[in-house]
Amino acid sequence: LGTLRHYQLAYDLLKTNPLTNASTNASTNASTNTSTNVSTNASTNTSTNTTTTNTTRTIIVLHGLLGSRSNFKTPAKKILETLQTKTKDQWQAIMIDIRGHGDSTLQPTTEQLNDDTNNDNTIVKNPPPPHSIKTAGDDVYDTVMRATAGSGAEVVIGHSLGGKVALRYLERTINISQGDGGGMRVPENVFVLDSIPGAVDRGKATGEKDSVMGVIEAVSSIETPIPSKKDLVRTLVEEKGISQGVAMWMTTNLRKSNGSDKGFDFTFDIPIAKDLFSSFGETDYFPFLKSLSSSAYVPRVPPPCTVHLVLATKNTGWKSFESEVNDLQGEGGGKGNVKVHKIDA
């Protein structure tokens, strides 16, 4: 369900991968405290320190299924530190809760609903169905459009579910720029971290205790509010057969139960998570990636985007897509605008 090693690779690649128009002179007083928490359908609440940089550049960070933006604050900060010292520009990370997750599941307060002068700063409840990779990606596009005043992002990083959502975001930015030349810039680098781009047989994901569907089914059967984090771990491990590591990770996706002095609720909406997982399995982005790897692809609006497809070799799901990956990889680790990276994880 998640590993920081994917983010470590993204960090290492960004240290060596050139960014268009990025100066190699480091800014000695660049701020690293520029992480922006943005919920889907909510505007940015940016916290940055003033620097002598010329502009603000943006990274989008997208979490995996059943996670939230808070899962990756530490790796996002580390990546920001790298970019701040590599360029003269100020950087911010927009960490988004995908629909059905984190603060994107919260109901608006009465004050927020009645505040006609500050609508962009409200946190609204989940948008209506369908809940799919396409609609989640479009949520991200609309959120980033508002958060960056239409300028967009230079870097997008998505893990698992977030990886496919990142590809939808990229697809939309390319389609709009190739159409009338409007919309936001096409990102220069997109990191897809252990997210299988192809259509996945969800039937193979059932029955295994730590499979995505296995975890969804386990948490679906747990009554809330949950008395304590220790109780959640005990129930998942002893009663549901979930591994200790995954059970411990699930405790990071709890919030105090609304209207209760004791207990916790999950930070995700289970029915929406199921819909998104179903859509994940049905959505195939290999044809899109193949078009980007083709020499025939010439972006209308520069710079071209490089998609970094990061594979965890211990993820058995990739075995069904060896030919597609090999086609993208070629002989030099990638073709055209697609690069393939493999890690032992």
Coordinates of N, CA and C in Angstrom, one line a residue, residues 49-284:
N49 N 7.9 31.3 3.3 CA 8.7 32.4 3.8 C 9.2 33.2 2.6
T50 N 9.3 34.5 2.7 CA 9.7 35.4 1.6 C 11.2 35.1 1.3
T51 N 11.5 35.0 0.0 CA 12.9 34.8 -0.4 C 13.2 35.7 -1.5
T52 N 14.4 35.6 -2.0 CA 14.9 36.5 -3.1 C 14.7 35.8 -4.4
T53 N 13.9 34.8 -4.5 CA 13.7 34.1 -5.7 C 12.8 34.8 -6.7
N54 N 12.9 34.4 -8.0 CA 12.2 35.1 -9.0 C 10.7 34.7 -9.1
T55 N 10.4 33.4 -8.8 CA 9.1 33.0 -9.0 C 8.8 31.8 -8.1
T56 N 7.6 31.4 -8.0 CA 7.2 30.2 -7.2 C 6.9 29.0 -8.2
R57 N 7.6 27.9 -8.0 CA 7.3 26.7 -8.8 C 6.7 25.7 -8.0
T58 N 6.0 24.8 -8.6 CA 5.0 23.9 -7.8 C 5.3 22.4 -8.1
I59 N 5.2 21.6 -7.0 CA 5.1 20.2 -7.0 C 3.8 19.8 -6.6
I60 N 3.1 18.8 -7.2 CA 1.9 18.2 -6.8 C 2.2 16.8 -6.2
V61 N 1.7 16.5 -5.0 CA 1.9 15.2 -4.4 C 0.6 14.5 -4.2
L62 N 0.4 13.3 -4.7 CA -0.8 12.6 -4.7 C -0.6 11.2 -4.0
H63 N -1.4 11.0 -3.0 CA -1.3 9.8 -2.2 C -2.0 8.6 -2.8
G64 N -1.8 7.4 -2.2 CA -2.4 6.2 -2.6 C -3.8 6.0 -2.0
L65 N -4.4 4.9 -2.4 CA -5.8 4.5 -1.9 C -5.7 4.3 -0.4
L66 N -6.7 4.8 0.2 CA -6.9 4.8 1.7 C -5.9 5.6 2.5
G67 N -5.1 6.4 1.8 CA -4.2 7.3 2.4 C -4.7 8.7 2.5
S68 N -3.8 9.6 2.7 CA -4.1 11.1 2.7 C -2.8 11.8 2.5
R69 N -3.0 13.1 2.3 CA -1.8 14.0 2.0 C -0.8 14.0 3.1
S70 N -1.3 13.7 4.3 CA -0.3 13.8 5.4 C 0.7 12.6 5.4
N71 N 0.4 11.6 4.7 CA 1.3 10.4 4.6 C 2.7 10.8 4.1
F72 N 2.8 11.8 3.3 CA 4.0 12.1 2.6 C 4.6 13.5 2.9
K73 N 4.3 14.0 4.0 CA 4.9 15.3 4.4 C 6.4 15.3 4.4
T74 N 7.0 14.2 5.0 CA 8.4 14.2 5.2 C 9.1 14.0 3.8
P75 N 8.8 13.1 2.9 CA 9.4 13.0 1.6 C 9.2 14.3 0.8
A76 N 8.0 14.9 0.9 CA 7.8 16.1 0.1 C 8.7 17.2 0.6
K77 N 8.9 17.3 1.9 CA 9.8 18.4 2.4 C 11.2 18.1 1.9
K78 N 11.6 16.8 1.9 CA 13.0 16.5 1.4 C 13.2 16.9 0.0
I79 N 12.2 16.6 -0.8 CA 12.3 17.0 -2.3 C 12.3 18.5 -2.4
L80 N 11.5 19.2 -1.6 CA 11.6 20.7 -1.7 C 13.0 21.2 -1.3
E81 N 13.6 20.6 -0.3 CA 14.9 21.0 0.1 C 15.9 20.9 -1.0
T82 N 15.8 19.7 -1.8 CA 16.7 19.5 -2.9 C 16.5 20.6 -4.0
L83 N 15.2 20.9 -4.3 CA 15.0 21.8 -5.4 C 15.3 23.3 -5.0
Q84 N 15.1 23.5 -3.7 CA 15.4 24.9 -3.2 C 16.9 25.2 -3.4
T85 N 17.7 24.2 -3.1 CA 19.2 24.4 -3.2 C 19.7 24.3 -4.6
K86 N 18.9 23.7 -5.5 CA 19.3 23.4 -6.9 C 19.0 24.6 -7.8
T87 N 18.0 25.4 -7.5 CA 17.5 26.5 -8.3 C 17.4 27.8 -7.6
K88 N 17.2 28.8 -8.3 CA 17.0 30.2 -7.7 C 15.5 30.4 -7.4
D89 N 14.7 29.5 -7.8 CA 13.2 29.7 -7.7 C 12.8 29.2 -6.3
Q90 N 11.7 29.8 -5.9 CA 11.0 29.3 -4.7 C 10.0 28.2 -5.1
W91 N 10.0 27.1 -4.3 CA 9.1 26.0 -4.6 C 8.1 25.8 -3.5
Q92 N 6.9 25.3 -3.9 CA 5.9 24.9 -3.0 C 5.4 23.5 -3.4
A93 N 5.0 22.7 -2.4 CA 4.4 21.4 -2.6 C 2.9 21.5 -2.3
I94 N 2.1 21.2 -3.3 CA 0.6 21.1 -3.1 C 0.3 19.7 -2.9
M95 N -0.1 19.4 -1.6 CA -0.4 18.0 -1.2 C -1.9 17.9 -1.2
I96 N -2.5 17.1 -2.0 CA -3.9 17.1 -2.2 C -4.5 15.8 -1.7
D97 N -5.6 15.9 -1.0 CA -6.4 14.8 -0.6 C -7.4 14.5 -1.8
I98 N -7.1 13.3 -2.4 CA -8.0 12.9 -3.5 C -9.4 12.7 -3.0
R99 N -10.4 12.9 -3.8 CA -11.8 12.7 -3.4 C -12.0 11.4 -2.6
G100 N -12.8 11.5 -1.6 CA -13.1 10.4 -0.7 C -12.0 10.1 0.3
H101 N -11.0 11.0 0.4 CA -9.9 10.8 1.3 C -9.6 12.0 2.1
G102 N -9.1 11.8 3.3 CA -8.6 13.0 4.1 C -9.6 14.0 4.3
D103 N -9.2 15.3 4.2 CA -10.1 16.4 4.5 C -11.1 16.6 3.4
S104 N -11.0 15.9 2.2 CA -11.9 16.0 1.2 C -13.2 15.3 1.5
T105 N -13.2 14.6 2.6 CA -14.5 13.9 3.1 C -15.3 14.7 4.1
L106 N -14.7 15.8 4.5 CA -15.3 16.6 5.6 C -16.6 17.4 5.1
Q107 N -17.5 17.5 5.9 CA -18.7 18.3 5.7 C -18.4 19.8 5.9
P108 N -18.9 20.7 5.2 CA -18.6 22.1 5.5 C -19.3 22.6 6.7
T109 N -18.7 23.5 7.4 CA -19.4 24.1 8.6 C -20.5 25.1 8.2
T110 N -21.4 25.4 9.1 CA -22.4 26.4 8.8 C -21.8 27.7 8.5
E111 N -20.7 28.1 9.2 CA -20.1 29.3 8.9 C -19.5 29.4 7.5
Q112 N -18.9 28.2 7.1 CA -18.3 28.2 5.7 C -19.4 28.3 4.7
L113 N -20.5 27.6 4.9 CA -21.6 27.6 3.9 C -22.2 29.0 3.8
N114 N -22.3 29.8 4.9 CA -22.9 31.1 4.9 C -21.9 32.2 4.6
D115 N -20.6 31.9 4.4 CA -19.7 33.0 4.1 C -19.6 33.2 2.6
D116 N -20.3 34.2 2.1 CA -20.3 34.4 0.6 C -19.0 35.1 0.2
T117 N -18.2 35.6 1.1 CA -17.0 36.4 0.7 C -15.8 35.5 0.7
N118 N -15.9 34.3 1.1 CA -14.7 33.5 1.2 C -15.0 32.0 0.8
N119 N -15.7 31.9 -0.3 CA -16.1 30.6 -0.8 C -14.9 29.7 -1.2
D120 N -13.9 30.3 -1.7 CA -12.8 29.5 -2.2 C -12.0 28.8 -1.0
N121 N -12.2 29.3 0.2 CA -11.5 28.7 1.3 C -12.3 27.7 2.1
T122 N -13.4 27.3 1.6 CA -14.2 26.3 2.3 C -13.7 24.9 2.0
I123 N -13.9 24.0 2.9 CA -13.7 22.6 2.6 C -15.1 22.0 2.3
V124 N -15.3 21.5 1.1 CA -16.6 21.0 0.8 C -16.6 19.5 0.8
K125 N -17.8 18.9 1.0 CA -17.8 17.5 1.0 C -17.5 16.9 -0.3
N126 N -17.4 15.6 -0.4 CA -17.0 14.9 -1.6 C -17.9 15.3 -2.8
P127 N -17.3 15.5 -3.9 CA -18.2 15.8 -5.1 C -19.0 14.6 -5.5
P128 N -20.0 14.8 -6.3 CA -20.9 13.8 -6.7 C -20.3 12.7 -7.6
P129 N -20.9 11.5 -7.7 CA -20.4 10.5 -8.5 C -20.5 10.9 -10.0
P130 N -19.8 10.3 -10.9 CA -19.0 9.0 -10.7 C -17.7 9.3 -10.0
H131 N -17.3 8.4 -9.2 CA -16.0 8.5 -8.5 C -15.0 7.6 -9.3
S132 N -14.2 8.2 -10.1 CA -13.3 7.5 -11.1 C -12.0 8.1 -11.2
I133 N -11.0 7.5 -11.9 CA -9.7 8.1 -12.1 C -9.9 9.4 -12.9
K134 N -10.8 9.4 -13.8 CA -11.0 10.6 -14.6 C -11.5 11.8 -13.8
T135 N -12.5 11.5 -13.0 CA -13.1 12.6 -12.2 C -12.1 13.0 -11.1
A136 N -11.3 12.1 -10.5 CA -10.4 12.4 -9.5 C -9.2 13.3 -10.1
G137 N -8.8 12.9 -11.3 CA -7.8 13.7 -12.0 C -8.3 15.1 -12.4
D138 N -9.5 15.2 -12.7 CA -10.1 16.5 -13.1 C -10.3 17.3 -11.8
D139 N -10.6 16.7 -10.6 CA -10.6 17.4 -9.4 C -9.2 18.1 -9.1
V140 N -8.2 17.3 -9.3 CA -6.8 17.8 -9.1 C -6.5 18.9 -10.1
Y141 N -6.9 18.8 -11.3 CA -6.6 19.9 -12.3 C -7.3 21.1 -11.8
D142 N -8.6 21.1 -11.4 CA -9.3 22.3 -11.0 C -8.7 22.9 -9.8
T143 N -8.3 22.0 -8.8 CA -7.7 22.5 -7.6 C -6.4 23.2 -7.8
V144 N -5.6 22.6 -8.7 CA -4.3 23.2 -9.0 C -4.4 24.5 -9.8
M145 N -5.4 24.5 -10.6 CA -5.7 25.7 -11.4 C -6.0 26.9 -10.4
R146 N -6.8 26.7 -9.4 CA -7.1 27.7 -8.4 C -5.9 28.0 -7.5
A147 N -5.2 26.9 -7.1 CA -4.1 27.1 -6.1 C -2.9 27.9 -6.7
T148 N -2.7 27.7 -8.0 CA -1.6 28.4 -8.7 C -2.0 29.5 -9.6
A149 N -3.2 30.0 -9.5 CA -3.7 31.1 -10.3 C -3.5 30.8 -11.8
G150 N -3.7 29.5 -12.1 CA -3.7 29.1 -13.5 C -2.3 28.8 -14.1
S151 N -1.3 28.9 -13.3 CA 0.1 28.6 -13.9 C 0.4 27.1 -13.9
G152 N -0.2 26.3 -13.0 CA 0.1 24.9 -13.1 C 1.3 24.5 -12.3
A153 N 1.8 23.2 -12.5 CA 2.9 22.6 -11.8 C 3.9 22.1 -12.7
E154 N 5.2 22.2 -12.2 CA 6.3 21.7 -13.0 C 6.5 20.2 -12.7
V155 N 6.2 19.7 -11.5 CA 6.4 18.3 -11.1 C 5.2 17.8 -10.5
V156 N 4.8 16.5 -10.9 CA 3.7 15.8 -10.3 C 4.3 14.5 -9.8
I157 N 3.9 14.1 -8.6 CA 4.4 12.8 -8.0 C 3.1 12.1 -7.5
G158 N 2.9 10.9 -8.0 CA 1.7 10.2 -7.6 C 2.1 8.7 -7.2
H159 N 1.6 8.2 -6.1 CA 1.8 6.9 -5.7 C 0.6 6.0 -5.8
S160 N 0.7 4.8 -6.4 CA -0.4 3.9 -6.4 C -1.6 4.5 -7.1
L161 N -2.7 4.7 -6.4 CA -3.9 5.3 -6.9 C -3.5 6.7 -7.4
G162 N -2.7 7.4 -6.7 CA -2.3 8.8 -7.1 C -1.5 8.8 -8.4
G163 N -0.8 7.7 -8.7 CA -0.1 7.6 -9.9 C -1.0 7.7 -11.2
K164 N -2.1 6.9 -11.1 CA -3.0 6.9 -12.2 C -3.8 8.3 -12.3
V165 N -4.1 8.9 -11.1 CA -4.7 10.2 -11.1 C -3.7 11.2 -11.7
A166 N -2.4 11.1 -11.4 CA -1.4 12.0 -12.0 C -1.4 11.8 -13.5
L167 N -1.6 10.6 -14.1 CA -1.6 10.4 -15.5 C -2.8 11.1 -16.1
R168 N -4.0 11.1 -15.4 CA -5.2 11.8 -15.9 C -4.9 13.3 -15.9
Y169 N -4.3 13.8 -14.9 CA -4.0 15.2 -14.8 C -3.1 15.6 -16.0
L170 N -2.1 14.8 -16.3 CA -1.2 15.0 -17.4 C -1.9 15.0 -18.7
E171 N -2.8 14.0 -18.9 CA -3.6 13.8 -20.1 C -4.4 15.0 -20.3
R172 N -5.0 15.6 -19.3 CA -5.9 16.7 -19.5 C -5.1 18.0 -19.8
T173 N -4.0 18.2 -19.2 CA -3.2 19.4 -19.5 C -2.7 19.3 -20.9
I174 N -2.3 18.1 -21.4 CA -1.8 18.0 -22.8 C -3.0 18.2 -23.7
N175 N -4.1 17.6 -23.5 CA -5.3 17.7 -24.4 C -5.7 19.2 -24.5
I176 N -5.7 19.9 -23.4 CA -6.1 21.3 -23.5 C -5.0 22.2 -24.2
S177 N -3.7 21.9 -23.9 CA -2.7 22.7 -24.6 C -2.6 22.4 -26.0
Q178 N -2.8 21.1 -26.4 CA -2.8 20.7 -27.8 C -4.0 21.2 -28.6
G179 N -5.1 21.5 -27.8 CA -6.3 22.0 -28.5 C -6.2 23.5 -28.8
D180 N -6.6 24.3 -27.8 CA -6.6 25.8 -28.1 C -5.3 26.5 -27.5
G181 N -4.4 25.7 -27.0 CA -3.2 26.3 -26.4 C -3.5 27.0 -25.1
G182 N -4.7 26.8 -24.5 CA -5.0 27.4 -23.2 C -4.7 26.5 -22.1
G183 N -5.3 26.8 -20.9 CA -5.1 25.9 -19.8 C -3.8 26.1 -19.1
M184 N -3.5 25.2 -18.2 CA -2.2 25.3 -17.4 C -1.1 24.6 -18.2
R185 N 0.1 25.0 -17.8 CA 1.3 24.4 -18.4 C 1.3 22.9 -18.2
V186 N 2.0 22.2 -19.2 CA 2.2 20.8 -19.1 C 3.4 20.5 -18.1
P187 N 3.2 19.7 -17.1 CA 4.3 19.5 -16.2 C 5.6 19.0 -16.9
E188 N 6.7 19.3 -16.4 CA 8.0 18.9 -17.0 C 8.3 17.5 -16.6
N189 N 8.0 17.1 -15.4 CA 8.2 15.7 -14.9 C 7.0 15.2 -14.1
V190 N 6.6 13.9 -14.5 CA 5.6 13.2 -13.7 C 6.2 11.9 -13.3
F191 N 6.1 11.7 -11.9 CA 6.6 10.4 -11.4 C 5.4 9.6 -11.0
V192 N 5.3 8.4 -11.6 CA 4.3 7.4 -11.3 C 4.9 6.3 -10.5
L193 N 4.6 6.3 -9.2 CA 5.3 5.4 -8.3 C 4.5 4.2 -8.0
D194 N 5.0 3.1 -8.6 CA 4.4 1.7 -8.4 C 2.9 1.7 -8.6
S195 N 2.5 2.4 -9.7 CA 1.1 2.4 -10.1 C 1.0 1.8 -11.5
I196 N 0.4 0.6 -11.6 CA 0.3 -0.1 -12.9 C -0.6 0.7 -13.8
P197 N -0.1 1.2 -14.9 CA -0.9 2.0 -15.8 C -2.1 1.2 -16.5
G198 N -1.9 -0.1 -16.6 CA -2.9 -0.9 -17.4 C -4.1 -1.3 -16.6
A199 N -5.1 -1.9 -17.3 CA -6.3 -2.4 -16.7 C -5.9 -3.6 -15.9
V200 N -6.3 -3.6 -14.6 CA -5.9 -4.7 -13.7 C -7.0 -5.6 -13.4
D201 N -6.7 -6.9 -13.3 CA -7.7 -7.9 -13.0 C -7.9 -7.9 -11.5
R202 N -9.0 -7.2 -11.1 CA -9.3 -7.0 -9.6 C -9.6 -8.3 -8.9
G203 N -10.0 -9.3 -9.7 CA -10.3 -10.7 -9.1 C -9.0 -11.3 -8.5
K204 N -7.9 -11.0 -9.1 CA -6.6 -11.5 -8.5 C -6.2 -10.7 -7.2
A205 N -6.9 -9.6 -7.0 CA -6.5 -8.8 -5.8 C -7.3 -9.2 -4.6
T206 N -8.2 -10.2 -4.7 CA -9.0 -10.6 -3.6 C -8.4 -11.9 -3.0
G207 N -8.7 -12.1 -1.7 CA -8.3 -13.3 -1.1 C -6.9 -13.2 -0.4
E208 N -6.1 -12.3 -0.8 CA -4.8 -12.1 -0.2 C -4.9 -11.0 0.9
K209 N -4.4 -11.4 2.1 CA -4.7 -10.5 3.2 C -4.2 -9.1 3.1
D210 N -3.1 -8.9 2.4 CA -2.5 -7.5 2.3 C -2.8 -6.9 0.9
S211 N -3.6 -7.6 0.1 CA -4.0 -7.0 -1.2 C -4.8 -5.8 -0.9
V212 N -4.9 -4.9 -1.9 CA -5.7 -3.7 -1.7 C -7.2 -4.1 -1.4
M213 N -7.7 -5.0 -2.1 CA -9.1 -5.4 -1.9 C -9.2 -6.1 -0.5
G214 N -8.2 -6.8 -0.1 CA -8.2 -7.5 1.2 C -8.3 -6.5 2.3
V215 N -7.5 -5.4 2.2 CA -7.5 -4.3 3.2 C -8.9 -3.6 3.2
I216 N -9.4 -3.3 2.0 CA -10.7 -2.6 1.9 C -11.8 -3.4 2.6
E217 N -11.8 -4.7 2.3 CA -12.8 -5.5 2.9 C -12.6 -5.6 4.4
A218 N -11.4 -5.6 4.9 CA -11.2 -5.7 6.3 C -11.7 -4.4 7.0
V219 N -11.3 -3.3 6.5 CA -11.7 -2.0 7.2 C -13.2 -1.8 7.0
S220 N -13.8 -2.3 5.9 CA -15.2 -2.2 5.7 C -16.1 -2.9 6.8
S221 N -15.5 -3.9 7.4 CA -16.2 -4.7 8.4 C -15.9 -4.2 9.9
I222 N -15.2 -3.1 10.0 CA -14.9 -2.6 11.4 C -15.8 -1.5 11.7
E223 N -16.4 -1.7 12.9 CA -17.4 -0.7 13.4 C -16.7 0.6 13.9
T224 N -17.2 1.7 13.6 CA -16.7 3.0 14.1 C -17.7 3.6 15.0
P225 N -17.3 4.4 16.0 CA -15.9 4.8 16.2 C -15.0 3.7 16.8
I226 N -13.7 3.7 16.4 CA -12.8 2.7 16.9 C -12.2 3.2 18.2
P227 N -12.2 2.4 19.3 CA -11.9 2.9 20.6 C -10.5 3.5 20.7
S228 N -9.5 2.8 20.0 CA -8.1 3.3 20.1 C -7.3 2.8 18.9
K229 N -6.2 3.4 18.6 CA -5.3 2.9 17.6 C -4.8 1.5 17.9
K230 N -4.6 1.2 19.1 CA -4.1 -0.1 19.5 C -5.2 -1.1 19.2
D231 N -6.5 -0.8 19.4 CA -7.6 -1.7 19.1 C -7.7 -1.9 17.6
L232 N -7.4 -0.9 16.8 CA -7.5 -1.1 15.4 C -6.4 -2.1 14.9
V233 N -5.2 -1.9 15.4 CA -4.1 -2.8 15.1 C -4.5 -4.3 15.5
R234 N -4.9 -4.4 16.7 CA -5.3 -5.8 17.2 C -6.4 -6.4 16.3
T235 N -7.4 -5.7 16.0 CA -8.5 -6.2 15.2 C -8.0 -6.6 13.8
L236 N -7.2 -5.7 13.2 CA -6.8 -6.0 11.8 C -5.8 -7.2 11.8
V237 N -5.0 -7.3 12.8 CA -4.0 -8.4 12.8 C -4.6 -9.7 13.2
E238 N -5.3 -9.7 14.4 CA -5.8 -10.9 15.0 C -7.1 -11.4 14.4
E239 N -7.9 -10.5 14.0 CA -9.2 -11.0 13.5 C -9.4 -10.9 11.9
K240 N -8.6 -10.0 11.3 CA -8.8 -9.9 9.9 C -7.6 -10.4 9.1
G241 N -6.5 -10.8 9.8 CA -5.4 -11.4 9.1 C -4.5 -10.5 8.4
I242 N -4.6 -9.2 8.7 CA -3.7 -8.2 8.0 C -2.4 -8.1 8.7
S243 N -1.3 -7.9 7.9 CA 0.0 -7.9 8.5 C 0.2 -6.7 9.5
Q244 N 1.1 -6.9 10.4 CA 1.4 -5.8 11.4 C 1.7 -4.5 10.8
G245 N 2.6 -4.6 9.7 CA 3.0 -3.3 9.1 C 1.9 -2.5 8.5
V246 N 1.0 -3.2 7.7 CA -0.1 -2.5 7.1 C -1.1 -2.0 8.2
A247 N -1.3 -2.8 9.2 CA -2.2 -2.4 10.3 C -1.7 -1.2 11.0
M248 N -0.4 -1.1 11.2 CA 0.2 0.1 11.8 C 0.0 1.3 10.9
W249 N 0.2 1.1 9.6 CA 0.0 2.2 8.7 C -1.4 2.7 8.7
M250 N -2.3 1.8 8.9 CA -3.7 2.2 8.9 C -4.0 3.2 10.0
T251 N -3.3 3.1 11.1 CA -3.5 4.0 12.2 C -3.2 5.5 11.9
T252 N -2.4 5.7 10.8 CA -2.1 7.0 10.4 C -3.3 7.7 9.6
N253 N -4.3 6.9 9.3 CA -5.4 7.3 8.5 C -6.7 7.3 9.4
L254 N -6.5 7.8 10.6 CA -7.6 8.0 11.5 C -7.7 9.4 12.0
R255 N -9.0 9.8 12.3 CA -9.2 11.1 12.9 C -10.1 11.0 14.1
K256 N -10.1 11.9 15.0 CA -11.0 11.9 16.1 C -12.5 11.8 15.6
S257 N -13.3 11.0 16.2 CA -14.6 10.8 15.8 C -15.4 12.1 16.0
N258 N -16.2 12.5 15.0 CA -17.0 13.7 15.0 C -18.1 13.5 16.0
G259 N -18.2 14.5 16.9 CA -19.3 14.4 17.9 C -19.1 13.4 19.0
S260 N -17.9 12.9 19.1 CA -17.6 11.9 20.2 C -16.4 12.3 20.9
D261 N -16.4 12.2 22.2 CA -15.2 12.5 23.0 C -14.1 11.4 22.9
K262 N -14.6 10.2 22.6 CA -13.7 9.1 22.5 C -13.8 8.4 21.1
G263 N -12.7 7.8 20.7 CA -12.8 7.0 19.5 C -12.3 7.7 18.2
F264 N -12.2 6.9 17.2 CA -11.6 7.4 15.9 C -12.5 6.9 14.8
D265 N -12.5 7.7 13.7 CA -13.1 7.3 12.4 C -12.0 7.2 11.4
F266 N -12.2 6.5 10.3 CA -11.2 6.5 9.2 C -11.3 7.8 8.5
T267 N -10.2 8.2 7.9 CA -10.1 9.5 7.1 C -10.6 9.3 5.7
F268 N -11.1 8.1 5.3 CA -11.5 7.9 4.0 C -12.9 7.4 4.0
D269 N -13.6 7.6 2.8 CA -15.0 7.2 2.6 C -14.9 5.8 1.9
I270 N -15.3 4.8 2.6 CA -15.1 3.4 2.1 C -15.9 3.2 0.7
P271 N -17.1 3.6 0.6 CA -17.8 3.4 -0.7 C -17.1 4.1 -1.9
I272 N -16.6 5.3 -1.6 CA -15.9 6.0 -2.7 C -14.5 5.4 -3.0
A273 N -13.9 4.9 -1.9 CA -12.6 4.2 -2.1 C -12.8 2.9 -3.0
K274 N -13.9 2.2 -2.8 CA -14.2 1.0 -3.6 C -14.5 1.4 -5.0
D275 N -15.2 2.5 -5.3 CA -15.4 3.0 -6.6 C -14.1 3.4 -7.3
L276 N -13.3 4.0 -6.6 CA -12.0 4.5 -7.2 C -11.1 3.2 -7.5
F277 N -11.1 2.3 -6.6 CA -10.3 1.0 -6.9 C -10.9 0.3 -8.1
S278 N -12.2 0.3 -8.2 CA -12.8 -0.3 -9.4 C -12.4 0.4 -10.7
S279 N -12.4 1.7 -10.6 CA -12.0 2.5 -11.8 C -10.5 2.3 -12.1
F280 N -9.7 2.2 -11.0 CA -8.3 2.0 -11.2 C -8.1 0.7 -12.0
G281 N -8.8 -0.3 -11.7 CA -8.7 -1.6 -12.4 C -9.2 -1.5 -13.9
E282 N -10.1 -0.7 -14.2 CA -10.7 -0.6 -15.5 C -10.0 0.4 -16.4
T283 N -9.2 1.3 -15.9 CA -8.5 2.3 -16.6 C -7.2 1.9 -17.2
D284 N -7.0 2.1 -18.5 CA -5.7 1.7 -19.1 C -5.0 2.9 -19.7

